[in-house]
Amino acid sequence: MDCKEDSKSNSGGPPAEDKSRDDVRAQRKPNGWQKQPGRAKPKKESVLQLSTTPNRLPEQISCCSAEASPPLHPLFHSIAIKISNNVIRGANSRCVKLLGAIKDFVQSYELPPGTSWKHSLSADLKASMDLLKTQCPFAISMSNSLDFVLSSLHNMNEGEDRSVNDLKGDLLKMIDQYVEEKVEKAVEAIVIYGLEKIAPGDKIMVYSITEAVIALLLKAAENGIHFELIVIQTPESMEEISELLNKLKNPILNKVIEVNSVNFSNALYRMVHCTKLLLGGHGLFTNGGVLAQAGSGQLALLAATYNKPALFLCETFKFCDRSPLDLFSLDEFISGAMWNQNQPENSKNDEEPFEPKIMFDVTPSTLVTVVITDIDMLPSNSVPVVLRVQEGRSLVKNAS
């Protein structure tokens, strides 16, 4: 009997002792070695975070917002769709649209019973903004304006003699004054300082067009300053270029200014004959780097090679206390299919891999000649000083 049992055990598979050893080894394996179908691996945060999923359908965003608590405000929902699809362009436009949505959110906000209006509104607004950040890119101007609203809300005095409507009115006035001072008046101040840098006979190369750049060029033409304008065009900047050219379609302005549009690849041949490079900034960092449209750093390097000044226009409400070491940490990635709308329908395939288009880059301070702001013409590395001064200044004086 013993011989038969031994022969059976040796003939079919491993012995019983080996099976028991394998079971013990399997029990000793860490959980990471075993595949668990019901458990998803944690996602690691990467520097290349795609802060937006371009061309997202409205149904997808509404689905995300429905699962959140509290639900996303309809205006925030609309802003998320438009920014994700690059309909709302420019730091100023996004900031103004966000503040307008916040005003509507404040006006329609209903105070839960037994809670403080200030703390309840602040908590719900933060939750909505956290949800909004997951659905669309959040520009530096939007972050700074949100910080202003939250700090103003935190510093408000809730007295027993003050009603909720009075508190809402005060907060709405602060938001309106922020838009007037930091956005509208800032562009006017930049135009005043920028006119000092435009002389008759200049040949100005323009790229990364913003509201301040358009306002400065229009004001210079209206003042009768004769200069030549060389607009560098890329597929991503066609909307801003069209806006600039439409505003320059004036018989009087056409006699003063000469406009030429060239491709980005031909900038090398035009830079030799230019007198200065004019760019619009979307953000300014503490290390002196300027966030602008992708390609601004290359043009600034080209200008430095030919000893041409690179002038950036940037409002102070776009100053940021960060110091990014690369252009990806705060960048936006837009689908390449967005610029191929003229393709035939049979050539478009929704199952094609995502083709990202980098929207911004960071120009180092060594390539920036001067930054024209709404307070003065400053070196790009003066951001910490400006932030310290603005930190101690109250935008709105509370009525006694």
Short mmCIF file of C-alpha atoms in Angstrom, two decimals:
data_model
loop_
_atom_site.label_atom_id
_atom_site.label_comp_id
_atom_site.label_asym_id
_atom_site.label_seq_id
_atom_site.Cartn_x
_atom_site.Cartn_y
_atom_site.Cartn_z
CA MET A 1 0.00 0.00 0.00
CA ASP A 2 2.78 2.37 0.78
CA CYS A 3 4.41 1.74 -2.58
CA LYS A 4 1.14 2.39 -4.44
CA GLU A 5 0.51 5.62 -2.61
CA ASP A 6 4.05 6.78 -3.34
CA SER A 7 3.70 5.91 -7.00
CA LYS A 8 0.39 7.79 -7.29
CA SER A 9 1.78 10.86 -5.63
CA ASN A 10 4.90 10.85 -7.80
CA SER A 11 3.05 10.24 -11.03
CA GLY A 12 0.48 13.05 -10.88
CA GLY A 13 1.74 16.63 -10.22
CA PRO A 14 3.78 17.95 -7.30
CA PRO A 15 3.71 16.28 -3.93
CA ALA A 16 1.39 17.43 -1.15
CA GLU A 17 4.24 19.07 0.73
CA ASP A 18 5.06 21.29 -2.29
CA LYS A 19 1.41 22.33 -2.60
CA SER A 20 1.30 23.35 1.02
CA ARG A 21 4.50 25.37 0.57
CA ASP A 22 2.98 27.18 -2.43
CA ASP A 23 -0.10 28.03 -0.40
CA VAL A 24 2.05 29.45 2.38
CA ARG A 25 4.06 31.51 -0.11
CA ALA A 26 0.88 32.85 -1.69
CA GLN A 27 -0.38 33.93 1.71
CA ARG A 28 2.91 35.67 2.47
CA LYS A 29 2.84 37.69 -0.80
CA PRO A 30 2.10 41.38 -0.37
CA ASN A 31 -1.22 42.65 -1.61
CA GLY A 32 0.49 44.56 -4.41
CA TRP A 33 1.61 41.27 -5.99
CA GLN A 34 -1.91 39.95 -6.33
CA LYS A 35 -4.33 41.33 -8.89
CA GLN A 36 -7.46 42.61 -7.25
CA PRO A 37 -10.07 43.25 -9.92
CA GLY A 38 -12.35 45.24 -7.65
CA ARG A 39 -9.70 47.68 -6.53
CA ALA A 40 -8.22 50.42 -8.73
CA LYS A 41 -4.62 51.48 -8.40
CA PRO A 42 -4.13 54.92 -6.87
CA LYS A 43 -3.25 57.57 -9.43
CA LYS A 44 0.02 59.36 -8.91
CA GLU A 45 0.09 63.09 -9.40
CA SER A 46 2.26 64.05 -12.34
CA VAL A 47 3.74 67.32 -13.41
CA LEU A 48 1.98 66.85 -16.73
CA GLN A 49 -1.48 67.08 -15.24
CA LEU A 50 -4.03 67.65 -17.96
CA SER A 51 -6.13 70.16 -16.07
CA THR A 52 -8.85 69.88 -18.66
CA THR A 53 -10.33 67.30 -20.95
CA PRO A 54 -10.80 69.23 -24.18
CA ASN A 55 -13.98 69.05 -26.20
CA ARG A 56 -15.89 67.49 -23.33
CA LEU A 57 -19.54 67.06 -24.00
CA PRO A 58 -22.02 69.03 -21.88
CA GLU A 59 -23.59 65.74 -20.79
CA GLN A 60 -20.27 64.62 -19.33
CA ILE A 61 -19.81 67.80 -17.33
CA SER A 62 -23.38 67.81 -16.08
CA CYS A 63 -22.92 64.21 -15.01
CA CYS A 64 -19.87 65.15 -12.98
CA SER A 65 -21.64 68.09 -11.41
CA ALA A 66 -24.68 66.03 -10.50
CA GLU A 67 -22.56 63.70 -8.38
CA ALA A 68 -20.94 66.56 -6.49
CA SER A 69 -22.29 68.13 -3.35
CA PRO A 70 -23.33 70.94 -3.54
CA PRO A 71 -24.30 70.91 -7.24
CA LEU A 72 -22.46 73.22 -9.58
CA HIS A 73 -24.13 76.56 -10.25
CA PRO A 74 -25.51 76.86 -13.82
CA LEU A 75 -23.22 79.79 -14.63
CA PHE A 76 -20.18 77.88 -13.34
CA HIS A 77 -21.31 74.95 -15.45
CA SER A 78 -21.52 77.19 -18.52
CA ILE A 79 -18.08 78.69 -17.84
CA ALA A 80 -16.55 75.21 -17.51
CA ILE A 81 -17.87 74.18 -20.92
CA LYS A 82 -16.75 77.39 -22.65
CA ILE A 83 -13.27 77.43 -21.12
CA SER A 84 -12.73 73.72 -21.77
CA ASN A 85 -13.58 74.25 -25.43
CA ASN A 86 -11.49 77.45 -25.59
CA VAL A 87 -14.51 79.67 -26.25
CA ILE A 88 -13.65 82.09 -23.43
CA ARG A 89 -10.09 83.14 -24.21
CA GLY A 90 -7.74 85.48 -22.43
CA ALA A 91 -6.97 85.90 -18.75
CA ASN A 92 -9.03 89.09 -18.41
CA SER A 93 -12.13 87.61 -20.01
CA ARG A 94 -11.98 84.50 -17.86
CA CYS A 95 -11.53 86.56 -14.72
CA VAL A 96 -14.48 88.84 -15.50
CA LYS A 97 -16.72 85.90 -16.43
CA LEU A 98 -15.84 84.08 -13.22
CA LEU A 99 -16.53 87.13 -11.06
CA GLY A 100 -19.84 87.65 -12.85
CA ALA A 101 -20.81 84.06 -12.08
CA ILE A 102 -19.77 84.52 -8.44
CA LYS A 103 -21.97 87.62 -8.22
CA ASP A 104 -24.95 85.65 -9.48
CA PHE A 105 -24.07 82.86 -7.05
CA VAL A 106 -24.04 85.33 -4.14
CA GLN A 107 -27.31 86.97 -5.16
CA SER A 108 -29.16 83.66 -5.44
CA TYR A 109 -27.58 82.10 -2.35
CA GLU A 110 -30.05 81.02 0.33
CA LEU A 111 -28.76 80.85 3.88
CA PRO A 112 -29.33 77.49 5.59
CA PRO A 113 -31.12 77.85 8.92
CA GLY A 114 -28.96 78.06 12.00
CA THR A 115 -25.72 78.94 10.19
CA SER A 116 -23.59 82.02 9.67
CA TRP A 117 -23.99 83.64 6.26
CA LYS A 118 -20.29 84.41 5.90
CA HIS A 119 -18.99 80.96 6.80
CA SER A 120 -21.74 79.08 4.97
CA LEU A 121 -21.26 81.07 1.76
CA SER A 122 -17.49 80.71 1.95
CA ALA A 123 -17.70 76.92 2.37
CA ASP A 124 -20.17 76.46 -0.49
CA LEU A 125 -18.20 78.77 -2.77
CA LYS A 126 -14.98 76.86 -2.08
CA ALA A 127 -16.72 73.56 -2.84
CA SER A 128 -18.05 74.92 -6.13
CA MET A 129 -14.63 76.27 -7.11
CA ASP A 130 -12.94 72.96 -6.28
CA LEU A 131 -15.40 71.23 -8.57
CA LEU A 132 -14.91 73.85 -11.27
CA LYS A 133 -11.14 73.35 -11.18
CA THR A 134 -11.60 69.69 -12.07
CA GLN A 135 -13.62 70.55 -15.16
CA CYS A 136 -11.70 73.39 -16.82
CA PRO A 137 -8.34 75.18 -16.65
CA PHE A 138 -8.09 77.71 -13.85
CA ALA A 139 -6.06 80.71 -14.96
CA ILE A 140 -3.86 82.70 -12.61
CA SER A 141 -6.20 85.67 -12.93
CA MET A 142 -9.12 83.46 -11.88
CA SER A 143 -7.24 82.13 -8.85
CA ASN A 144 -6.24 85.61 -7.72
CA SER A 145 -9.76 86.97 -8.11
CA LEU A 146 -11.17 84.02 -6.18
CA ASP A 147 -8.66 84.62 -3.38
CA PHE A 148 -9.78 88.25 -3.25
CA VAL A 149 -13.45 87.27 -2.94
CA LEU A 150 -12.74 84.74 -0.19
CA SER A 151 -10.52 87.14 1.76
CA SER A 152 -13.09 89.94 1.43
CA LEU A 153 -15.78 87.57 2.61
CA HIS A 154 -13.65 86.52 5.55
CA ASN A 155 -12.98 90.12 6.63
CA MET A 156 -16.62 91.20 6.49
CA ASN A 157 -18.19 92.28 9.76
CA GLU A 158 -21.40 90.42 10.57
CA GLY A 159 -23.21 92.62 13.04
CA GLU A 160 -26.59 92.01 14.55
CA ASP A 161 -27.92 95.17 12.93
CA ARG A 162 -26.87 94.04 9.44
CA SER A 163 -29.14 91.91 7.31
CA VAL A 164 -28.14 89.32 4.74
CA ASN A 165 -29.09 91.69 1.92
CA ASP A 166 -26.72 94.32 3.31
CA LEU A 167 -23.87 91.81 3.41
CA LYS A 168 -24.62 90.69 -0.13
CA GLY A 169 -24.64 94.29 -1.33
CA ASP A 170 -21.27 95.01 0.27
CA LEU A 171 -19.68 91.93 -1.28
CA LEU A 172 -21.09 92.72 -4.72
CA LYS A 173 -19.69 96.25 -4.49
CA MET A 174 -16.26 94.85 -3.65
CA ILE A 175 -16.38 92.57 -6.68
CA ASP A 176 -17.43 95.43 -8.97
CA GLN A 177 -14.64 97.62 -7.63
CA TYR A 178 -12.12 94.82 -8.15
CA VAL A 179 -13.14 94.51 -11.81
CA GLU A 180 -12.97 98.27 -12.28
CA GLU A 181 -9.60 98.79 -10.58
CA LYS A 182 -7.72 95.61 -11.36
CA VAL A 183 -8.97 94.91 -14.88
CA GLU A 184 -10.47 97.94 -16.63
CA LYS A 185 -8.40 100.73 -15.09
CA ALA A 186 -5.29 98.54 -15.20
CA VAL A 187 -5.53 98.25 -18.99
CA GLU A 188 -5.89 102.03 -19.27
CA ALA A 189 -2.81 102.55 -17.08
CA ILE A 190 -0.78 100.08 -19.14
CA VAL A 191 -1.70 102.00 -22.28
CA ILE A 192 -0.42 105.24 -20.74
CA TYR A 193 2.93 103.69 -19.81
CA GLY A 194 3.19 101.74 -23.05
CA LEU A 195 2.81 104.84 -25.24
CA GLU A 196 6.19 105.99 -23.96
CA LYS A 197 7.80 102.99 -25.66
CA ILE A 198 6.26 103.55 -29.11
CA ALA A 199 7.99 106.11 -31.33
CA PRO A 200 7.22 107.25 -34.89
CA GLY A 201 8.78 104.95 -37.48
CA ASP A 202 8.90 101.91 -35.20
CA LYS A 203 8.56 98.42 -36.62
CA ILE A 204 6.84 96.46 -33.88
CA MET A 205 6.54 92.69 -33.89
CA VAL A 206 3.46 91.55 -31.95
CA TYR A 207 2.69 88.15 -30.48
CA SER A 208 0.62 86.73 -27.61
CA ILE A 209 -2.10 89.31 -28.17
CA THR A 210 -4.10 90.33 -25.09
CA GLU A 211 -6.58 93.09 -24.32
CA ALA A 212 -3.77 95.36 -23.16
CA VAL A 213 -1.83 94.85 -26.41
CA ILE A 214 -4.88 95.66 -28.54
CA ALA A 215 -5.72 98.75 -26.47
CA LEU A 216 -2.13 100.03 -26.66
CA LEU A 217 -1.86 99.66 -30.44
CA LEU A 218 -5.24 101.32 -31.01
CA LYS A 219 -4.36 104.24 -28.75
CA ALA A 220 -1.00 104.73 -30.48
CA ALA A 221 -2.70 104.79 -33.88
CA GLU A 222 -5.36 107.20 -32.65
CA ASN A 223 -2.64 109.53 -31.37
CA GLY A 224 -1.20 109.71 -34.88
CA ILE A 225 1.99 107.73 -34.25
CA HIS A 226 3.12 106.27 -37.58
CA PHE A 227 4.52 102.75 -37.13
CA GLU A 228 4.59 99.39 -38.86
CA LEU A 229 2.98 96.39 -37.21
CA ILE A 230 4.19 92.84 -37.87
CA VAL A 231 1.72 90.31 -36.49
CA ILE A 232 3.00 86.77 -35.92
CA GLN A 233 0.16 84.37 -36.58
CA THR A 234 -0.33 80.80 -35.44
CA PRO A 235 -3.43 78.57 -35.63
CA GLU A 236 -4.01 79.10 -31.91
CA SER A 237 -3.99 82.91 -32.13
CA MET A 238 -6.22 83.50 -35.15
CA GLU A 239 -9.14 84.72 -33.06
CA GLU A 240 -7.08 87.39 -31.29
CA ILE A 241 -5.51 88.47 -34.58
CA SER A 242 -8.93 88.77 -36.20
CA GLU A 243 -10.11 90.94 -33.32
CA LEU A 244 -7.09 93.21 -33.67
CA LEU A 245 -7.42 93.54 -37.44
CA ASN A 246 -11.14 94.26 -37.22
CA LYS A 247 -10.53 97.11 -34.80
CA LEU A 248 -7.84 98.52 -37.07
CA LYS A 249 -10.20 98.59 -40.07
CA ASN A 250 -10.59 102.33 -40.03
CA PRO A 251 -9.73 104.71 -42.89
CA ILE A 252 -8.04 107.09 -40.47
CA LEU A 253 -6.04 104.39 -38.71
CA ASN A 254 -5.00 102.78 -42.00
CA LYS A 255 -3.18 105.98 -42.95
CA VAL A 256 -1.17 105.85 -39.73
CA ILE A 257 -0.40 102.17 -39.24
CA GLU A 258 0.81 99.53 -41.69
CA VAL A 259 -0.07 95.95 -40.77
CA ASN A 260 1.68 92.82 -42.06
CA SER A 261 0.88 89.26 -40.98
CA VAL A 262 3.54 86.57 -41.21
CA ASN A 263 3.76 82.98 -40.10
CA PHE A 264 5.70 82.00 -37.01
CA SER A 265 8.34 80.27 -39.11
CA ASN A 266 9.14 83.57 -40.89
CA ALA A 267 9.73 85.53 -37.69
CA LEU A 268 13.49 85.05 -38.04
CA TYR A 269 13.63 87.04 -41.27
CA ARG A 270 11.40 89.82 -39.94
CA MET A 271 13.15 90.20 -36.59
CA VAL A 272 16.21 91.69 -38.28
CA HIS A 273 14.22 94.73 -39.43
CA CYS A 274 12.11 95.16 -36.26
CA THR A 275 12.79 97.73 -33.57
CA LYS A 276 11.03 95.97 -30.67
CA LEU A 277 9.01 92.92 -29.71
CA LEU A 278 5.65 93.42 -27.96
CA LEU A 279 3.98 90.56 -26.13
CA GLY A 280 1.05 90.15 -23.77
CA GLY A 281 1.54 88.28 -20.51
CA HIS A 282 -0.96 85.94 -18.86
CA GLY A 283 0.96 85.69 -15.60
CA LEU A 284 4.14 86.78 -13.86
CA PHE A 285 6.00 84.63 -11.33
CA THR A 286 8.31 85.43 -8.44
CA ASN A 287 11.34 84.10 -10.29
CA GLY A 288 10.75 86.64 -13.07
CA GLY A 289 9.28 84.21 -15.59
CA VAL A 290 6.42 85.47 -17.73
CA LEU A 291 3.59 83.15 -18.72
CA ALA A 292 2.53 83.93 -22.29
CA GLN A 293 1.34 82.20 -25.43
CA ALA A 294 3.40 79.22 -26.52
CA GLY A 295 6.26 80.47 -28.66
CA SER A 296 6.83 83.71 -26.75
CA GLY A 297 10.03 82.36 -25.24
CA GLN A 298 11.42 81.54 -28.68
CA LEU A 299 10.63 85.01 -29.99
CA ALA A 300 12.17 86.60 -26.89
CA LEU A 301 15.32 84.54 -27.41
CA LEU A 302 15.36 85.61 -31.05
CA ALA A 303 14.97 89.24 -30.03
CA ALA A 304 17.83 88.95 -27.56
CA THR A 305 20.01 87.47 -30.29
CA TYR A 306 19.48 90.54 -32.47
CA ASN A 307 19.59 92.98 -29.52
CA LYS A 308 15.92 93.89 -29.79
CA PRO A 309 13.96 94.79 -26.64
CA ALA A 310 11.22 92.37 -25.56
CA LEU A 311 8.37 94.27 -23.88
CA PHE A 312 5.69 92.39 -21.97
CA LEU A 313 2.33 93.86 -20.96
CA CYS A 314 0.88 92.34 -17.79
CA GLU A 315 -1.58 93.58 -15.17
CA THR A 316 -0.63 93.27 -11.51
CA PHE A 317 -3.64 91.11 -10.68
CA LYS A 318 -1.94 88.38 -12.76
CA PHE A 319 1.13 88.34 -10.50
CA CYS A 320 1.62 84.96 -8.87
CA ASP A 321 3.70 83.91 -5.86
CA ARG A 322 4.77 80.66 -7.52
CA SER A 323 8.11 79.86 -9.09
CA PRO A 324 7.57 77.10 -11.67
CA LEU A 325 10.68 75.48 -13.08
CA ASP A 326 9.00 74.26 -16.27
CA LEU A 327 6.23 75.30 -18.60
CA PHE A 328 4.00 72.30 -17.94
CA SER A 329 2.99 72.73 -14.30
CA LEU A 330 0.56 75.59 -14.99
CA ASP A 331 -0.06 74.97 -18.67
CA GLU A 332 -3.20 74.13 -20.59
CA PHE A 333 -3.52 71.33 -23.08
CA ILE A 334 -6.09 71.80 -25.82
CA SER A 335 -7.01 69.16 -28.36
CA GLY A 336 -5.38 69.49 -31.74
CA ALA A 337 -8.69 68.65 -33.42
CA MET A 338 -9.96 72.05 -32.35
CA TRP A 339 -7.78 73.72 -34.97
CA ASN A 340 -8.81 71.30 -37.72
CA GLN A 341 -12.47 72.22 -38.00
CA ASN A 342 -12.22 72.58 -41.80
CA GLN A 343 -11.36 68.95 -42.37
CA PRO A 344 -13.93 66.80 -44.18
CA GLU A 345 -16.21 64.78 -41.97
CA ASN A 346 -14.97 61.43 -43.27
CA SER A 347 -11.41 62.29 -42.21
CA LYS A 348 -12.37 62.94 -38.60
CA ASN A 349 -12.20 59.99 -36.27
CA ASP A 350 -13.30 60.30 -32.67
CA GLU A 351 -11.26 57.22 -31.75
CA GLU A 352 -7.96 58.82 -32.72
CA PRO A 353 -5.47 59.42 -29.88
CA PHE A 354 -5.59 62.75 -28.07
CA GLU A 355 -3.27 65.28 -29.72
CA PRO A 356 -2.46 68.01 -27.18
CA LYS A 357 -1.60 71.57 -28.10
CA ILE A 358 0.46 73.44 -25.50
CA MET A 359 -1.09 76.87 -25.04
CA PHE A 360 1.48 78.71 -22.90
CA ASP A 361 5.18 78.81 -22.12
CA VAL A 362 7.31 80.62 -19.56
CA THR A 363 9.85 83.18 -20.76
CA PRO A 364 12.79 83.45 -18.31
CA SER A 365 13.61 86.80 -16.76
CA THR A 366 16.94 86.98 -18.62
CA LEU A 367 15.04 87.40 -21.90
CA VAL A 368 12.57 90.00 -20.60
CA THR A 369 13.62 93.60 -21.12
CA VAL A 370 10.81 95.20 -19.11
CA VAL A 371 7.28 94.43 -17.98
CA ILE A 372 4.80 97.27 -18.46
CA THR A 373 2.25 97.04 -15.65
CA ASP A 374 -0.54 99.24 -14.38
CA ILE A 375 1.67 100.71 -11.65
CA ASP A 376 4.88 101.33 -13.63
CA MET A 377 7.43 99.79 -15.96
CA LEU A 378 9.14 97.17 -13.82
CA PRO A 379 11.79 94.48 -14.14
CA SER A 380 10.29 91.03 -14.23
CA ASN A 381 11.92 89.96 -10.95
CA SER A 382 10.11 92.65 -8.93
CA VAL A 383 7.04 90.50 -8.30
CA PRO A 384 7.81 89.74 -4.61
CA VAL A 385 8.02 93.45 -3.83
CA VAL A 386 4.73 94.22 -5.56
CA LEU A 387 2.98 91.34 -3.81
CA ARG A 388 4.21 92.49 -0.41
CA VAL A 389 2.97 96.02 -1.05
CA GLN A 390 -0.41 94.82 -2.28
CA GLU A 391 -0.79 92.42 0.62
CA GLY A 392 -0.89 95.26 3.12
CA ARG A 393 -3.24 97.39 1.03
CA SER A 394 -7.00 97.06 1.39
CA LEU A 395 -8.85 97.45 -1.87
CA VAL A 396 -12.08 98.57 -0.26
CA LYS A 397 -12.39 100.69 2.84
CA ASN A 398 -15.22 99.51 5.02
CA ALA A 399 -17.70 102.19 5.85
CA SER A 400 -17.65 103.16 9.45
#
